[in-house]
Short mmCIF file of N, CA and C in Angstrom, two decimals:
data_model
loop_
_atom_site.label_atom_id
_atom_site.label_comp_id
_atom_site.label_asym_id
_atom_site.label_seq_id
_atom_site.Cartn_x
_atom_site.Cartn_y
_atom_site.Cartn_z
N UNK A 2 -8.23 25.40 13.03
CA UNK A 2 -8.43 24.09 13.60
C UNK A 2 -8.41 23.06 12.46
N UNK A 3 -7.54 22.07 12.56
CA UNK A 3 -7.42 21.08 11.50
C UNK A 3 -8.33 19.89 11.74
N UNK A 4 -8.73 19.26 10.65
CA UNK A 4 -9.62 18.10 10.74
C UNK A 4 -8.84 16.82 10.47
N UNK A 5 -9.23 15.77 11.16
CA UNK A 5 -8.67 14.44 10.93
C UNK A 5 -9.09 14.01 9.52
N UNK A 6 -8.16 13.46 8.76
CA UNK A 6 -8.55 12.99 7.43
C UNK A 6 -7.61 11.89 6.91
N UNK A 7 -8.17 11.11 6.00
CA UNK A 7 -7.43 10.05 5.33
C UNK A 7 -6.48 10.67 4.32
N UNK A 8 -5.26 10.12 4.24
CA UNK A 8 -4.27 10.60 3.28
C UNK A 8 -4.14 9.67 2.09
N UNK A 9 -3.68 8.45 2.34
CA UNK A 9 -3.44 7.50 1.25
C UNK A 9 -3.09 6.15 1.84
N UNK A 10 -2.92 5.18 0.96
CA UNK A 10 -2.45 3.85 1.37
C UNK A 10 -1.13 3.61 0.65
N UNK A 11 -0.08 3.53 1.44
CA UNK A 11 1.23 3.16 0.88
C UNK A 11 1.33 1.65 0.86
N UNK A 12 1.93 1.12 -0.17
CA UNK A 12 2.27 -0.29 -0.23
C UNK A 12 3.77 -0.40 0.03
N UNK A 13 4.13 -1.09 1.10
CA UNK A 13 5.53 -1.30 1.46
C UNK A 13 5.83 -2.78 1.37
N UNK A 14 6.82 -3.13 0.53
CA UNK A 14 7.18 -4.54 0.39
C UNK A 14 8.67 -4.73 0.65
N UNK A 15 8.98 -5.91 1.17
CA UNK A 15 10.37 -6.33 1.40
C UNK A 15 10.53 -7.72 0.82
N UNK A 16 11.68 -7.95 0.19
CA UNK A 16 11.93 -9.23 -0.45
C UNK A 16 13.42 -9.54 -0.45
N UNK A 17 13.74 -10.81 -0.41
CA UNK A 17 15.13 -11.23 -0.52
C UNK A 17 15.56 -11.31 -1.99
N UNK A 18 14.61 -11.12 -2.89
CA UNK A 18 14.95 -11.11 -4.32
C UNK A 18 14.53 -9.79 -4.95
N UNK A 19 15.12 -9.49 -6.07
CA UNK A 19 14.91 -8.24 -6.78
C UNK A 19 13.43 -8.06 -7.12
N UNK A 20 12.84 -6.95 -6.66
CA UNK A 20 11.43 -6.66 -6.95
C UNK A 20 11.28 -5.68 -8.11
N UNK A 21 12.39 -5.22 -8.68
CA UNK A 21 12.28 -4.25 -9.77
C UNK A 21 11.51 -4.76 -10.99
N UNK A 22 11.52 -6.08 -11.31
CA UNK A 22 10.68 -6.52 -12.43
C UNK A 22 9.18 -6.28 -12.18
N UNK A 23 8.74 -6.39 -10.94
CA UNK A 23 7.34 -6.10 -10.61
C UNK A 23 7.05 -4.62 -10.86
N UNK A 24 7.95 -3.77 -10.39
CA UNK A 24 7.78 -2.33 -10.54
C UNK A 24 7.78 -1.94 -12.02
N UNK A 25 8.63 -2.56 -12.80
CA UNK A 25 8.66 -2.29 -14.24
C UNK A 25 7.35 -2.71 -14.89
N UNK A 26 6.80 -3.84 -14.47
CA UNK A 26 5.52 -4.31 -15.02
C UNK A 26 4.40 -3.32 -14.69
N UNK A 27 4.41 -2.79 -13.48
CA UNK A 27 3.37 -1.84 -13.07
C UNK A 27 3.49 -0.51 -13.81
N UNK A 28 4.68 -0.14 -14.21
CA UNK A 28 4.88 1.10 -14.97
C UNK A 28 4.37 2.32 -14.23
N UNK A 29 3.61 3.15 -14.95
CA UNK A 29 3.11 4.41 -14.40
C UNK A 29 1.88 4.23 -13.51
N UNK A 30 1.44 3.00 -13.29
CA UNK A 30 0.25 2.77 -12.46
C UNK A 30 0.52 3.03 -10.98
N UNK A 31 1.81 3.10 -10.61
CA UNK A 31 2.17 3.41 -9.22
C UNK A 31 3.22 4.51 -9.19
N UNK A 32 3.22 5.26 -8.10
CA UNK A 32 4.29 6.21 -7.83
C UNK A 32 5.29 5.48 -6.95
N UNK A 33 6.53 5.51 -7.35
CA UNK A 33 7.59 4.80 -6.62
C UNK A 33 8.28 5.80 -5.69
N UNK A 34 8.18 5.55 -4.39
CA UNK A 34 8.86 6.39 -3.40
C UNK A 34 10.19 5.79 -2.98
N UNK A 35 10.26 4.48 -3.07
CA UNK A 35 11.50 3.80 -2.67
C UNK A 35 11.62 2.50 -3.43
N UNK A 36 12.79 2.26 -3.97
CA UNK A 36 13.11 0.98 -4.60
C UNK A 36 14.62 0.82 -4.50
N UNK A 37 15.03 0.01 -3.53
CA UNK A 37 16.46 -0.16 -3.31
C UNK A 37 16.74 -1.48 -2.62
N UNK A 38 18.00 -1.87 -2.70
CA UNK A 38 18.46 -3.07 -2.01
C UNK A 38 19.38 -2.62 -0.89
N UNK A 39 19.14 -3.13 0.31
CA UNK A 39 19.98 -2.80 1.46
C UNK A 39 20.25 -4.07 2.26
N UNK A 40 21.51 -4.42 2.35
CA UNK A 40 21.94 -5.59 3.13
C UNK A 40 21.20 -6.86 2.73
N UNK A 41 21.06 -7.05 1.42
CA UNK A 41 20.45 -8.27 0.90
C UNK A 41 18.93 -8.29 0.89
N UNK A 42 18.31 -7.16 1.23
CA UNK A 42 16.84 -7.10 1.22
C UNK A 42 16.40 -5.97 0.29
N UNK A 43 15.49 -6.31 -0.62
CA UNK A 43 14.91 -5.30 -1.52
C UNK A 43 13.74 -4.64 -0.81
N UNK A 44 13.71 -3.30 -0.86
CA UNK A 44 12.68 -2.51 -0.21
C UNK A 44 11.96 -1.68 -1.25
N UNK A 45 10.64 -1.69 -1.19
CA UNK A 45 9.85 -0.88 -2.11
C UNK A 45 8.71 -0.20 -1.39
N UNK A 46 8.44 1.04 -1.76
CA UNK A 46 7.32 1.79 -1.20
C UNK A 46 6.62 2.51 -2.35
N UNK A 47 5.29 2.34 -2.41
CA UNK A 47 4.52 2.79 -3.57
C UNK A 47 3.19 3.41 -3.15
N UNK A 48 2.62 4.22 -4.04
CA UNK A 48 1.27 4.75 -3.91
C UNK A 48 0.59 4.69 -5.27
N UNK A 49 -0.74 4.75 -5.24
CA UNK A 49 -1.52 4.88 -6.47
C UNK A 49 -2.11 6.28 -6.51
N UNK A 50 -2.77 6.62 -7.59
CA UNK A 50 -3.35 7.96 -7.73
C UNK A 50 -4.81 8.03 -7.29
N UNK A 51 -5.39 6.91 -6.91
CA UNK A 51 -6.78 6.91 -6.45
C UNK A 51 -6.89 7.65 -5.11
N UNK A 52 -8.09 8.15 -4.81
CA UNK A 52 -8.29 8.95 -3.60
C UNK A 52 -8.99 8.21 -2.47
N UNK A 53 -9.98 7.39 -2.79
CA UNK A 53 -10.79 6.73 -1.77
C UNK A 53 -10.16 5.39 -1.38
N UNK A 54 -10.29 5.03 -0.11
CA UNK A 54 -9.66 3.81 0.40
C UNK A 54 -10.02 2.57 -0.40
N UNK A 55 -11.30 2.33 -0.61
CA UNK A 55 -11.71 1.13 -1.34
C UNK A 55 -11.23 1.15 -2.78
N UNK A 56 -11.19 2.33 -3.40
CA UNK A 56 -10.67 2.45 -4.77
C UNK A 56 -9.18 2.13 -4.82
N UNK A 57 -8.45 2.57 -3.81
CA UNK A 57 -7.01 2.30 -3.75
C UNK A 57 -6.78 0.80 -3.59
N UNK A 58 -7.53 0.17 -2.68
CA UNK A 58 -7.39 -1.28 -2.48
C UNK A 58 -7.72 -2.01 -3.78
N UNK A 59 -8.79 -1.60 -4.46
CA UNK A 59 -9.15 -2.24 -5.73
C UNK A 59 -8.02 -2.11 -6.75
N UNK A 60 -7.37 -0.95 -6.80
CA UNK A 60 -6.27 -0.74 -7.74
C UNK A 60 -5.09 -1.66 -7.40
N UNK A 61 -4.71 -1.70 -6.12
CA UNK A 61 -3.62 -2.59 -5.73
C UNK A 61 -3.96 -4.04 -6.06
N UNK A 62 -5.18 -4.45 -5.78
CA UNK A 62 -5.61 -5.82 -6.06
C UNK A 62 -5.48 -6.11 -7.56
N UNK A 63 -5.94 -5.18 -8.38
CA UNK A 63 -5.84 -5.34 -9.83
C UNK A 63 -4.38 -5.44 -10.28
N UNK A 64 -3.53 -4.59 -9.71
CA UNK A 64 -2.11 -4.61 -10.08
C UNK A 64 -1.46 -5.95 -9.73
N UNK A 65 -1.79 -6.49 -8.59
CA UNK A 65 -1.15 -7.72 -8.14
C UNK A 65 -1.73 -8.94 -8.83
N UNK A 66 -3.05 -8.98 -9.00
CA UNK A 66 -3.65 -10.15 -9.65
C UNK A 66 -3.36 -10.18 -11.15
N UNK A 67 -2.93 -9.06 -11.72
CA UNK A 67 -2.59 -9.04 -13.15
C UNK A 67 -1.12 -9.41 -13.40
N UNK A 68 -0.35 -9.62 -12.34
CA UNK A 68 1.05 -10.01 -12.54
C UNK A 68 1.14 -11.36 -13.24
N UNK A 69 2.04 -11.50 -14.22
CA UNK A 69 2.24 -12.82 -14.82
C UNK A 69 2.81 -13.78 -13.76
N UNK A 70 2.68 -15.08 -13.99
CA UNK A 70 3.06 -16.07 -12.97
C UNK A 70 4.47 -15.89 -12.39
N UNK A 71 5.45 -15.58 -13.22
CA UNK A 71 6.82 -15.43 -12.70
C UNK A 71 6.94 -14.24 -11.74
N UNK A 72 6.22 -13.15 -12.03
CA UNK A 72 6.25 -11.99 -11.15
C UNK A 72 5.36 -12.19 -9.93
N UNK A 73 4.25 -12.89 -10.12
CA UNK A 73 3.39 -13.19 -8.96
C UNK A 73 4.14 -14.08 -7.97
N UNK A 74 4.99 -14.95 -8.47
CA UNK A 74 5.79 -15.80 -7.58
C UNK A 74 6.75 -14.95 -6.74
N UNK A 75 7.33 -13.92 -7.34
CA UNK A 75 8.19 -13.00 -6.57
C UNK A 75 7.36 -12.32 -5.49
N UNK A 76 6.18 -11.81 -5.87
CA UNK A 76 5.28 -11.17 -4.91
C UNK A 76 4.95 -12.12 -3.75
N UNK A 77 4.58 -13.34 -4.09
CA UNK A 77 4.18 -14.31 -3.06
C UNK A 77 5.32 -14.67 -2.12
N UNK A 78 6.57 -14.54 -2.58
CA UNK A 78 7.72 -14.85 -1.73
C UNK A 78 8.23 -13.65 -0.94
N UNK A 79 7.60 -12.49 -1.11
CA UNK A 79 8.04 -11.31 -0.35
C UNK A 79 7.96 -11.58 1.15
N UNK A 80 8.90 -10.99 1.87
CA UNK A 80 8.93 -11.12 3.33
C UNK A 80 7.78 -10.34 3.95
N UNK A 81 7.53 -9.14 3.42
CA UNK A 81 6.45 -8.28 3.91
C UNK A 81 5.69 -7.70 2.73
N UNK A 82 4.37 -7.60 2.91
CA UNK A 82 3.47 -6.96 1.94
C UNK A 82 2.50 -6.15 2.79
N UNK A 83 2.88 -4.91 3.09
CA UNK A 83 2.13 -4.10 4.05
C UNK A 83 1.39 -2.98 3.32
N UNK A 84 0.10 -2.89 3.59
CA UNK A 84 -0.73 -1.81 3.09
C UNK A 84 -0.92 -0.85 4.26
N UNK A 85 -0.24 0.29 4.17
CA UNK A 85 -0.16 1.25 5.27
C UNK A 85 -1.16 2.38 5.05
N UNK A 86 -2.23 2.36 5.83
CA UNK A 86 -3.29 3.37 5.75
C UNK A 86 -2.84 4.60 6.53
N UNK A 87 -2.66 5.71 5.84
CA UNK A 87 -2.18 6.93 6.49
C UNK A 87 -3.30 7.93 6.73
N UNK A 88 -3.28 8.50 7.92
CA UNK A 88 -4.24 9.53 8.32
C UNK A 88 -3.48 10.69 8.93
N UNK A 89 -4.00 11.90 8.73
CA UNK A 89 -3.44 13.06 9.43
C UNK A 89 -4.33 13.37 10.61
N UNK A 90 -3.70 13.54 11.76
CA UNK A 90 -4.45 13.86 12.98
C UNK A 90 -4.93 15.30 12.93
N UNK A 91 -5.90 15.59 13.74
CA UNK A 91 -6.43 16.94 13.83
C UNK A 91 -7.24 17.07 15.11
N UNK A 92 -7.77 18.24 15.33
CA UNK A 92 -8.53 18.48 16.56
C UNK A 92 -10.03 18.25 16.39
N UNK A 93 -10.46 18.00 15.17
CA UNK A 93 -11.88 17.72 14.95
C UNK A 93 -12.01 16.73 13.79
N UNK A 94 -13.09 16.01 13.71
CA UNK A 94 -14.15 15.94 14.71
C UNK A 94 -13.66 15.22 15.97
N UNK A 95 -14.47 15.30 17.02
CA UNK A 95 -14.09 14.64 18.28
C UNK A 95 -13.95 13.15 18.11
N UNK A 96 -14.81 12.57 17.27
CA UNK A 96 -14.77 11.14 16.98
C UNK A 96 -14.65 11.00 15.47
N UNK A 97 -13.69 10.21 15.03
CA UNK A 97 -13.47 9.99 13.60
C UNK A 97 -13.46 8.50 13.34
N UNK A 98 -14.23 8.07 12.36
CA UNK A 98 -14.24 6.67 11.95
C UNK A 98 -13.97 6.59 10.46
N UNK A 99 -13.28 5.53 10.10
CA UNK A 99 -13.00 5.27 8.70
C UNK A 99 -13.23 3.79 8.46
N UNK A 100 -14.12 3.47 7.54
CA UNK A 100 -14.50 2.07 7.31
C UNK A 100 -13.93 1.57 5.99
N UNK A 101 -13.53 0.31 6.01
CA UNK A 101 -13.08 -0.39 4.81
C UNK A 101 -14.10 -1.47 4.51
N UNK A 102 -14.50 -1.61 3.26
CA UNK A 102 -15.53 -2.59 2.91
C UNK A 102 -15.05 -4.02 3.12
N UNK A 103 -16.01 -4.92 3.31
CA UNK A 103 -15.70 -6.34 3.44
C UNK A 103 -14.98 -6.84 2.19
N UNK A 104 -15.41 -6.36 1.04
CA UNK A 104 -14.78 -6.75 -0.22
C UNK A 104 -13.31 -6.35 -0.25
N UNK A 105 -13.00 -5.14 0.21
CA UNK A 105 -11.61 -4.68 0.23
C UNK A 105 -10.77 -5.50 1.19
N UNK A 106 -11.33 -5.82 2.34
CA UNK A 106 -10.60 -6.65 3.31
C UNK A 106 -10.30 -8.02 2.71
N UNK A 107 -11.28 -8.60 2.02
CA UNK A 107 -11.08 -9.90 1.37
C UNK A 107 -10.02 -9.82 0.29
N UNK A 108 -10.02 -8.73 -0.47
CA UNK A 108 -9.02 -8.56 -1.54
C UNK A 108 -7.61 -8.46 -0.97
N UNK A 109 -7.45 -7.73 0.13
CA UNK A 109 -6.13 -7.63 0.74
C UNK A 109 -5.67 -8.99 1.26
N UNK A 110 -6.59 -9.74 1.85
CA UNK A 110 -6.24 -11.08 2.34
C UNK A 110 -5.87 -12.00 1.18
N UNK A 111 -6.61 -11.90 0.08
CA UNK A 111 -6.36 -12.74 -1.10
C UNK A 111 -4.95 -12.55 -1.66
N UNK A 112 -4.44 -11.33 -1.59
CA UNK A 112 -3.11 -11.06 -2.14
C UNK A 112 -2.02 -11.11 -1.07
N UNK A 113 -2.37 -11.59 0.11
CA UNK A 113 -1.38 -11.78 1.16
C UNK A 113 -0.94 -10.51 1.85
N UNK A 114 -1.82 -9.52 1.88
CA UNK A 114 -1.46 -8.23 2.46
C UNK A 114 -1.71 -8.15 3.95
N UNK A 115 -0.87 -7.40 4.63
CA UNK A 115 -1.07 -7.04 6.03
C UNK A 115 -1.46 -5.56 6.06
N UNK A 116 -2.18 -5.16 7.10
CA UNK A 116 -2.63 -3.78 7.23
C UNK A 116 -1.92 -3.12 8.40
N UNK A 117 -1.42 -1.92 8.14
CA UNK A 117 -0.86 -1.05 9.18
C UNK A 117 -1.60 0.27 9.08
N UNK A 118 -1.80 0.93 10.21
CA UNK A 118 -2.40 2.26 10.23
C UNK A 118 -1.38 3.22 10.82
N UNK A 119 -1.11 4.30 10.09
CA UNK A 119 -0.17 5.32 10.55
C UNK A 119 -0.93 6.63 10.71
N UNK A 120 -0.76 7.26 11.88
CA UNK A 120 -1.37 8.55 12.15
C UNK A 120 -0.25 9.58 12.19
N UNK A 121 -0.34 10.58 11.31
CA UNK A 121 0.67 11.63 11.25
C UNK A 121 0.18 12.83 12.04
N UNK A 122 1.08 13.48 12.76
CA UNK A 122 0.72 14.68 13.50
C UNK A 122 0.28 15.76 12.52
N UNK A 123 -0.64 16.57 12.97
CA UNK A 123 -1.12 17.68 12.16
C UNK A 123 0.00 18.68 11.94
N UNK A 124 -0.03 19.34 10.80
CA UNK A 124 0.98 20.35 10.48
C UNK A 124 0.78 21.63 11.29
N UNK A 125 -0.37 21.75 11.96
CA UNK A 125 -0.67 22.96 12.76
C UNK A 125 0.22 23.06 13.98
#
């Protein structure tokens, strides 16, 4: 019997301008799953190595607020800045709750982030 659990928070961004300078600035602080241009739109998908939700949000906040002004301007002009909270479904517990701190919610709002929640089917 599998348990419902938190997986990670992916950062998915879309931009009409090249986002690779942001990714280069971040260096090894993020894992890059996608970085490409398709039909005039730059697409990026990233993760951090932190495990807990609030720690991940804090890391993303630090990465974005540390961008120099020219790169922060690219970030601010992105079409989408989605923080995708991933969970794996399971058969227990019967009720599962996952809370995000008020501080983390404020940090995501400060950097212009939107929240998406994705539930993945259990591998069972």
